[in-house]
Short mmCIF file of C-alpha atoms and ligand atoms in Angstrom, two decimals:
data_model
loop_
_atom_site.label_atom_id
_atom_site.label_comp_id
_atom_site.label_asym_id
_atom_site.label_seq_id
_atom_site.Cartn_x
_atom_site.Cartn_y
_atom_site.Cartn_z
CA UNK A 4 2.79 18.52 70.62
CA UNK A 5 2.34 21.36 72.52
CA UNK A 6 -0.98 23.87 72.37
CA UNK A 7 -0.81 27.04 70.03
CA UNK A 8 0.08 30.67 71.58
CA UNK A 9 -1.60 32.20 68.43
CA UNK A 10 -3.71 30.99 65.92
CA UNK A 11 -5.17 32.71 63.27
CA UNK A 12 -8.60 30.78 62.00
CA UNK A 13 -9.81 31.15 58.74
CA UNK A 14 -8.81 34.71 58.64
CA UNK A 15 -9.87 37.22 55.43
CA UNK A 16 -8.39 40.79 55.42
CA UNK A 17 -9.89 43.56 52.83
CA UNK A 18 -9.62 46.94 52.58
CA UNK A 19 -12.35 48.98 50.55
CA UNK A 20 -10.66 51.15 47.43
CA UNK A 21 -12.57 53.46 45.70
CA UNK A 22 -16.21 53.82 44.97
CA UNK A 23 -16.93 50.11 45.55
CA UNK A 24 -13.57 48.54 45.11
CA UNK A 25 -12.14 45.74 47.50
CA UNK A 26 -8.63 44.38 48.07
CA UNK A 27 -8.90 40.81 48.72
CA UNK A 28 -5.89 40.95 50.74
CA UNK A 29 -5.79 38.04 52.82
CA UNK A 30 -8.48 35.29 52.08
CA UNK A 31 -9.08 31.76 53.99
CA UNK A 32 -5.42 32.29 56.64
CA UNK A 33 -5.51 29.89 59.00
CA UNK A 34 -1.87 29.43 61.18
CA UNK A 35 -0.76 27.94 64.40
CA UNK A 36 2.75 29.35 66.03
CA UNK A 37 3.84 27.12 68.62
CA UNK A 38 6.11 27.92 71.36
CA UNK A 39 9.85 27.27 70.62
CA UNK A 40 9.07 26.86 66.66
CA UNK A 41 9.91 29.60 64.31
CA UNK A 42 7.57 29.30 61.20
CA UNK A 43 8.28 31.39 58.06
CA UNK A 44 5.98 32.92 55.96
CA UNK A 45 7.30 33.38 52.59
CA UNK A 46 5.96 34.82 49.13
CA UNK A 47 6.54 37.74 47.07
CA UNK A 48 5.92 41.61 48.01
CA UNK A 49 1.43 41.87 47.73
CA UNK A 50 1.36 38.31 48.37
CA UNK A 51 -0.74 39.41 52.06
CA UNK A 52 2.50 38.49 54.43
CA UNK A 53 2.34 41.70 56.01
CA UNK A 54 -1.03 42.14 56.14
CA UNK A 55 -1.58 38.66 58.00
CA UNK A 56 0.94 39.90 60.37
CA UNK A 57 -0.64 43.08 61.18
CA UNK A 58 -4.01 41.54 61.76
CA UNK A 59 -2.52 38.85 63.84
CA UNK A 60 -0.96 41.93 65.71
CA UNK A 61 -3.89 43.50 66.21
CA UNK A 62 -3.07 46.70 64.06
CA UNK A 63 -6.34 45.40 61.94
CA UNK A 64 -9.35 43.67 62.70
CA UNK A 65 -9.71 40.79 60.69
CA UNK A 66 -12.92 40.96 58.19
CA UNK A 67 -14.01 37.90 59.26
CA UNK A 68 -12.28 34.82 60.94
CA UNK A 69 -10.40 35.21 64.08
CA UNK A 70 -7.44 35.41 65.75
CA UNK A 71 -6.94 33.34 69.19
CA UNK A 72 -3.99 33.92 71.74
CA UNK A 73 -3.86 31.22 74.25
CA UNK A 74 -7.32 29.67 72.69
CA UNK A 75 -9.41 32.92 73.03
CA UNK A 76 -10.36 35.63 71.33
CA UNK A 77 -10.81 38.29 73.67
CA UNK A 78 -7.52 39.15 75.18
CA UNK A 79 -7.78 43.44 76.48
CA UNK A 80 -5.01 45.09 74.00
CA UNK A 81 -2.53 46.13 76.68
CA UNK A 82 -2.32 42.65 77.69
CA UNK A 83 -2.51 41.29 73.97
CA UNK A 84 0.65 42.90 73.45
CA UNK A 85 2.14 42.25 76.48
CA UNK A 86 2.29 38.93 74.70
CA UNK A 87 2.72 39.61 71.03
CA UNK A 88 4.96 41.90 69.88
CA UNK A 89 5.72 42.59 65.89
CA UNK A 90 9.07 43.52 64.55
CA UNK A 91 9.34 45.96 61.43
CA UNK A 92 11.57 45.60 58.72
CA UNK A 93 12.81 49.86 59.34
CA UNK A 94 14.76 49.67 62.64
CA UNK A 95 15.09 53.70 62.03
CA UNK A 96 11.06 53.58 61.73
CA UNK A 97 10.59 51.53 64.78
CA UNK A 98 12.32 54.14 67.65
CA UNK A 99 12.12 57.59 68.33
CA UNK A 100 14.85 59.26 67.04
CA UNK A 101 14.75 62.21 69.77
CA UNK A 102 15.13 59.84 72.48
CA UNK A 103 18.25 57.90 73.36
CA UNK A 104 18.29 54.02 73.45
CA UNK A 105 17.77 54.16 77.33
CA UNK A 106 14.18 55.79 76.88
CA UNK A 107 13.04 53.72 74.68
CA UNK A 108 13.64 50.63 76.65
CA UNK A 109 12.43 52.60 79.65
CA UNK A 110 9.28 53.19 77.97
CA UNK A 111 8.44 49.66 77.66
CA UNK A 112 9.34 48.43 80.88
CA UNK A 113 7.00 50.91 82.60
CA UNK A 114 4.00 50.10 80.19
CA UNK A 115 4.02 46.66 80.87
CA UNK A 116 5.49 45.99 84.09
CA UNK A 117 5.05 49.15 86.00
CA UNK A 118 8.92 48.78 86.80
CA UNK A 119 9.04 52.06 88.75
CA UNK A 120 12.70 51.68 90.99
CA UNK A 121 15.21 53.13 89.35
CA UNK A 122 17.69 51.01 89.94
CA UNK A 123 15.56 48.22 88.85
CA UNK A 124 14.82 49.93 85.87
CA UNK A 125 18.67 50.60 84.63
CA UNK A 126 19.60 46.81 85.56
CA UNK A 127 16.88 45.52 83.17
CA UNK A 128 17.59 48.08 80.31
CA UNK A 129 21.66 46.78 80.16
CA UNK A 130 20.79 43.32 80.90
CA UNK A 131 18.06 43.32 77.50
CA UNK A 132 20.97 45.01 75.97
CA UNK A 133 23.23 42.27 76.47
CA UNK A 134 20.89 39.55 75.77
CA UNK A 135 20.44 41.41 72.22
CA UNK A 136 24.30 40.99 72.11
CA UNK A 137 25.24 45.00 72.10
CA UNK A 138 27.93 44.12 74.55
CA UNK A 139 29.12 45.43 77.38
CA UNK A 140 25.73 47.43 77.41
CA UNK A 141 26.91 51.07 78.85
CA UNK A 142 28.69 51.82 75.51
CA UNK A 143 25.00 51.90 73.95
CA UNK A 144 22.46 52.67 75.94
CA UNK A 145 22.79 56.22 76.44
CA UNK A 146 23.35 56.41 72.14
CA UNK A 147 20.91 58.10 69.80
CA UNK A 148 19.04 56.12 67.28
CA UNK A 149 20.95 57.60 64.72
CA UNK A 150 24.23 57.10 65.96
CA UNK A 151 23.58 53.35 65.68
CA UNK A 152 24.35 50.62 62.93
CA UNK A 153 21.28 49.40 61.11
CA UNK A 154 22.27 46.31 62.97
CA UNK A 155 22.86 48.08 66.09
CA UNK A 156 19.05 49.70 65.38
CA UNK A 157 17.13 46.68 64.95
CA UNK A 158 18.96 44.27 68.09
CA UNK A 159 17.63 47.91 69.76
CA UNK A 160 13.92 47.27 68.52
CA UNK A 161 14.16 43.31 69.51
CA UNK A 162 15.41 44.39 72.96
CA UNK A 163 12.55 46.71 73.50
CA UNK A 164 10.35 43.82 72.22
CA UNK A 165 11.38 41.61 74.61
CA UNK A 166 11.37 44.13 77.37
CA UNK A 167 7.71 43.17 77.74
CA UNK A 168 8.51 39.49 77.77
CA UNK A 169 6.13 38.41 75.09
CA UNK A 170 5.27 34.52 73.88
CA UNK A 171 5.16 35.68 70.21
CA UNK A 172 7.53 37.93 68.10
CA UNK A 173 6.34 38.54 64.57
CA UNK A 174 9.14 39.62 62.39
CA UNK A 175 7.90 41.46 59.90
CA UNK A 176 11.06 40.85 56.74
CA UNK A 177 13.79 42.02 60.15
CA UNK A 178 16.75 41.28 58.01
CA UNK A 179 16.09 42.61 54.46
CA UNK A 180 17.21 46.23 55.03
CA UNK A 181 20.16 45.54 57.04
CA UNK A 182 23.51 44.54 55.21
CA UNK A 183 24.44 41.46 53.70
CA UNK A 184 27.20 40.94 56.23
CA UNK A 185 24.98 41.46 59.25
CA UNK A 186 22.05 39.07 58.46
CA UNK A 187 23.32 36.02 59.42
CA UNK A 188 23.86 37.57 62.96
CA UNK A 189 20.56 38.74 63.37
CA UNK A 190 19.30 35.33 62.17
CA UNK A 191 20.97 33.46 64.60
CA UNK A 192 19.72 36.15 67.46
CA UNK A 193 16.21 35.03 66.60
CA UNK A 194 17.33 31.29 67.02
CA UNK A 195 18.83 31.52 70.01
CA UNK A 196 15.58 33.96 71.51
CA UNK A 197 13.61 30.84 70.08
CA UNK A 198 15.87 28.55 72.08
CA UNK A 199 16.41 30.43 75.81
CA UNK A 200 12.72 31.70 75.90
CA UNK A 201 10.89 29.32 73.80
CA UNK A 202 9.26 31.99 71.80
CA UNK A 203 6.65 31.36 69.24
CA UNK A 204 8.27 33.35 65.51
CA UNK A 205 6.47 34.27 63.03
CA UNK A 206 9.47 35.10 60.02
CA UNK A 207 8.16 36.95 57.27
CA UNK A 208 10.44 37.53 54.28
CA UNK A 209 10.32 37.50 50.41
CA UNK A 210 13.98 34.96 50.58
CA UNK A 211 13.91 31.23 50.83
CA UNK A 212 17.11 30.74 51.31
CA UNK A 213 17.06 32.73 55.19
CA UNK A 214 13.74 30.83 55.56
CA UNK A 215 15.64 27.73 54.77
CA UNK A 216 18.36 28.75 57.50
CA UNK A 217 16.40 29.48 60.53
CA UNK A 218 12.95 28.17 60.25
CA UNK A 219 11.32 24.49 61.30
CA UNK A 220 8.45 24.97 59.20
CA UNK A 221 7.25 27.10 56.15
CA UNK A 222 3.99 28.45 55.09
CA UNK A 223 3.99 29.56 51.13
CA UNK A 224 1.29 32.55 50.50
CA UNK A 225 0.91 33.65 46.93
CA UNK A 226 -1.76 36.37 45.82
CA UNK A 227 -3.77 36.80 49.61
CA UNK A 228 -3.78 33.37 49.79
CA UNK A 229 -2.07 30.13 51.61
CA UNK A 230 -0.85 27.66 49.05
CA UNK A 231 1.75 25.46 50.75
CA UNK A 232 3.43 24.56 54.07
CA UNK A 233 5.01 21.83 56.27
CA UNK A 234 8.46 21.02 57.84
CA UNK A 235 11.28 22.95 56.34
CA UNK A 236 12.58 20.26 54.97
CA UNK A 237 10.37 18.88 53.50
CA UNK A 238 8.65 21.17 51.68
CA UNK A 239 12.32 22.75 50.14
CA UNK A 240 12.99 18.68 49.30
CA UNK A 241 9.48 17.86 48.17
CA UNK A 242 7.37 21.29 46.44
CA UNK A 243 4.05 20.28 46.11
CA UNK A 244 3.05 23.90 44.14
CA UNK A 245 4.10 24.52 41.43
CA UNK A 246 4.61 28.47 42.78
CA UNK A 247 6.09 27.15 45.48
CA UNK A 248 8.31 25.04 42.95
CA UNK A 249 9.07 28.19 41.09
CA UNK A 250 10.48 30.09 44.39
CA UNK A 251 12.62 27.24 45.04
CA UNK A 252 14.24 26.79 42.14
CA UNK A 253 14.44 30.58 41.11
CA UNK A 254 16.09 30.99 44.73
CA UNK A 255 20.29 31.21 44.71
CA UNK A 256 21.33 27.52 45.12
CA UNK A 257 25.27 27.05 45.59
CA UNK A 258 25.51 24.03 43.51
CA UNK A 259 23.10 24.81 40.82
CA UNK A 260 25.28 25.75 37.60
CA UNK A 261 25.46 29.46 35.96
CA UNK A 262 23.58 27.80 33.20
CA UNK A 263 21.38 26.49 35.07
CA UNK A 264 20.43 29.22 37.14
CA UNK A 265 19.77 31.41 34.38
CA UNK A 266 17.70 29.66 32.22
CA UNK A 267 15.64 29.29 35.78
CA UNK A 268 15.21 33.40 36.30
CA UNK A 269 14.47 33.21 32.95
CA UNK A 270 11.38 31.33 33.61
CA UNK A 271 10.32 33.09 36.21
CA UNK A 272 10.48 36.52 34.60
CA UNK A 273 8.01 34.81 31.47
CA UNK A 274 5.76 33.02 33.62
CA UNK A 275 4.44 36.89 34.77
CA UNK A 276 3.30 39.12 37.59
CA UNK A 277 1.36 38.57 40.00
CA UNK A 278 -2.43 39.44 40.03
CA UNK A 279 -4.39 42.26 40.94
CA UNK A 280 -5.69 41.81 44.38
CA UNK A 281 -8.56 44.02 43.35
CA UNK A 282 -10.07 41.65 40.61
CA UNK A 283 -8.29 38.48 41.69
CA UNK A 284 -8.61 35.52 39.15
CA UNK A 285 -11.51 33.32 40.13
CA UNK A 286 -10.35 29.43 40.76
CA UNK A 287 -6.76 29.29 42.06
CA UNK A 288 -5.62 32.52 42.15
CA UNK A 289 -1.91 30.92 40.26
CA UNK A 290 -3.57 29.91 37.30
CA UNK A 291 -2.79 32.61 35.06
CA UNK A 292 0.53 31.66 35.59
CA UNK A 293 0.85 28.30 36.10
CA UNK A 294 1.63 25.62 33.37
CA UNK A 295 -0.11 23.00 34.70
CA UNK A 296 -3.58 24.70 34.88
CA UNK A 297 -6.51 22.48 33.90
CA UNK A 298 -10.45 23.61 33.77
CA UNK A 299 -11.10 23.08 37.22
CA UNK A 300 -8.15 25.63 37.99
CA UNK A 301 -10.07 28.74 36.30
CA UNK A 302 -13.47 27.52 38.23
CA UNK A 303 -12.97 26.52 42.35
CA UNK A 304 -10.44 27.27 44.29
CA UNK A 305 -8.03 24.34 45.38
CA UNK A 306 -8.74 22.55 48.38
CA UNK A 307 -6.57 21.47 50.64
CA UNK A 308 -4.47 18.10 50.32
CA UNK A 309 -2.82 16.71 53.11
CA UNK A 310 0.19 15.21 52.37
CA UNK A 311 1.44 13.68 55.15
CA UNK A 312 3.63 14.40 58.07
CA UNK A 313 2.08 17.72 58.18
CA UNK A 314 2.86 18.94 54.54
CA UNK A 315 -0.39 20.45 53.05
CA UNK A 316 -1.44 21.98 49.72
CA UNK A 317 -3.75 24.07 47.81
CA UNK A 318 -3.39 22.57 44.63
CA UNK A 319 -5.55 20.90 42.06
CA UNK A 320 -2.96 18.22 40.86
CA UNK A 321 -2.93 16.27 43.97
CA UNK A 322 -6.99 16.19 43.62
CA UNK A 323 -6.88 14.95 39.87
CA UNK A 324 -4.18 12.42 40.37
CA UNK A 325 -1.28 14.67 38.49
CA UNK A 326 1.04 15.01 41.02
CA UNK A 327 3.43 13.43 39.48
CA UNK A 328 3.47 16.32 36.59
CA UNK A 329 5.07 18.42 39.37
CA UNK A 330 8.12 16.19 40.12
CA UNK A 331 9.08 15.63 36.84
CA UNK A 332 9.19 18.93 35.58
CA UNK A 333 11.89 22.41 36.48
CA UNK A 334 10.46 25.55 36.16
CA UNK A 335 12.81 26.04 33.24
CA UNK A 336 10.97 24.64 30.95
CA UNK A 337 7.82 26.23 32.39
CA UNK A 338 7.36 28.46 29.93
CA UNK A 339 7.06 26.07 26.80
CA UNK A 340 5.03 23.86 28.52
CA UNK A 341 2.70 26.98 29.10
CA UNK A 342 2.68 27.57 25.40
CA UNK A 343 2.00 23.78 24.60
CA UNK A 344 -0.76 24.04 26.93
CA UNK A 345 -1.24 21.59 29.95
CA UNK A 346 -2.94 18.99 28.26
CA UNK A 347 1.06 18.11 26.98
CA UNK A 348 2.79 18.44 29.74
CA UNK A 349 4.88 15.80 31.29
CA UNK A 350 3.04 13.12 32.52
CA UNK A 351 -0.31 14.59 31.85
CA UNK A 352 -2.37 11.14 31.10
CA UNK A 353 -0.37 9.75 34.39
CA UNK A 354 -2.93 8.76 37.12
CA UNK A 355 -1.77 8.54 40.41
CA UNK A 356 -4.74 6.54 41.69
CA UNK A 357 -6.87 8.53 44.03
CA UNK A 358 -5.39 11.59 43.95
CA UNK A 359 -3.92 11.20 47.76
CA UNK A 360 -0.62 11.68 47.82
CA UNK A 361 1.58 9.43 50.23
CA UNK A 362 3.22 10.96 53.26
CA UNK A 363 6.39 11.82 53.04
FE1 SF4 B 21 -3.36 26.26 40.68
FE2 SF4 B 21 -4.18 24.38 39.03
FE3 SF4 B 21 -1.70 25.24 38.89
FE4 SF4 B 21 -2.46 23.78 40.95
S1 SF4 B 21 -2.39 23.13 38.81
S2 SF4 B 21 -1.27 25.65 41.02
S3 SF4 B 21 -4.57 24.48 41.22
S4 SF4 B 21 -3.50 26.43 38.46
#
């Protein structure tokens, strides 16, 4: 396999609040994106997806861990983001709206290439055009920000991204404000950007289901924290979390009955909200919510179990021998099971020998 562009190692993120407050924001990240692999990082809104992508951006220094480009730490920040480059989720946010599309593609070229010829200058602002698909490329490039498509805006922002011909975009939820009827393209832009360049992605969105569609592997954070990840399909197939579990099944599935689905969102909207990153629970930060939480939950935080094949958790089940709890049980019935307590769950006095899990 090959070597990591960007690694983040044990990274914690927190931001002081008040007198002597702290938001825990990120705790314990640690990530490899690998050229031509697009990893998604998925989990609700204050789950720390952002801010892990902003410190791996270098808009904030990490509290402690670090973040490595090409195995070191101390890349100079023009040349840092000569190689990473983060996408917003506002494509109206991301340009200046007093300057036409030309200018801002300009703008980029001369920062990091010193492209001075003119010529040479207008041939690489249509040709990023077209490679961004706003085809044939004079019909946009002399157009205002705001005489675009949302659509039209963000293949603008990925264009000027890839004007300075980074190894890493971080997409920072790209699709979620654009329509319905437009994500799919914008997906498959990102796959085929992965494919030509062999770009390292970092996809960060609240959805499973476009996570499912263009990623090769997924990394679950819930409450600052890493919980799950692995090969796509693997961990969609095979949840080892139960929050992780709880996404999955609360996500739209196609073939999953009205019925069904209902009495799933129902579960989810009883199992709670997330925590307070201020005064995080101690233990595993899911155990206010989760139905399978035992003592050891509400003390130490998981460690990490790996499963095999790459697929890793932060869970105490697959410590204690309970894995099996997991597989046997939907997230509809989540809620009674909390109220019976987790001592009557499912398979509760099942031992799965030494806790190890086999690989998939
Ligand atoms: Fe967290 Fe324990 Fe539930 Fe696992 S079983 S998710 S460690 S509370």
């Amino acid at each position: 396999m090959s070597e990591p562009v960007l690694e983040a190692r044990d990274v914690a993120k927190h931001f002081p609040v008040g007198r002597r407050g702290v938001v825990r924001a990120v705790e314990d990240a640690t990530l490899a994106l690998l050229p031509g692999r697009i990893v998604a990082l998925v989990g609700e809104s204050g789950s720390g997806k952002t801010t892990l992508a902003r410190v791996l951006a270098r808009f904030y220094p990490p509290t402690s861990g670090e973040v490595l480009l090409h195995g070191r730490a101390g890349t100079g920040r023009r040349g840092y983001h000569s190689d990473v480059q983060l996408i917003f989720q506002d494509p109206f946010g991301s340009l200046n709206p007093l300057h036409r599309v030309r200018y801002n593609l300009e703008r980029a070229l001369r920062l990091h290439h010193r492209t001075r010829d003119r010529r040479e200058l207008e041939r690489q602002v249509l040709d990023l055009l077209e490679r961004v698909s706003l085809s044939p490329a004079g019909d946009f490039v002399d157009k205002f920000p705001h005489e675009l498509s949302g659509g039209q805006r963000q293949r603008v922002v990925i264009a000027r991204a890839l004007a300075v011909r980074p190894k890493v975009l971080l997409g920072d939820e790209p699709i979620s404000m654009l329509d319905v009827s437009i994500r799919l393209d914008m997906l498959n832009l990102l796959a085929r950007l992965r494919d030509e360049d062999g770009l390292a992605l970092l996809y960060i969105t609240h959805d499973i289901a476009s996570a499912r569609y263009l990623c090769d592997d997924i990394v679950v954070m819930y409450a600052g924290r890493m919980i799950e990840g692995g090969p796509k399909e693997d961990v969609i197939a095979r949840p080892r979390h139960p929050y992780t579990k709880l996404l999955i099944e609360s996500s739209p599935d196609p073939g999953r009955g009205e019925d069904d689905r209902a009495a799933l969102f129902d579960g989810a909207d009883e199992l709670g909200e997330p925590p307070s990153l201020v005064n995080p629970p101690a233990g595993c930060r899911f155990h206010p919510r989760c139905p399978f939480a035992m003592p050891e939950c509400e003390q130490s935080p998981p460690p990490r179990t790996d499963l095999g094949g790459g697929h890793w958790a932060h869970c105490w089940l697959h410590q204690k021998g309970r894995a099996g709890d997991l597989a046997s049980t939907t997230h509809a019935a989540a809620p009674a099971l909390r109220a019976a307590g987790p001592a009557d769950a499912p398979g509760a006095a099942d031992d799965c020998g030494d806790g190890k899990e086999e690989g998939p």
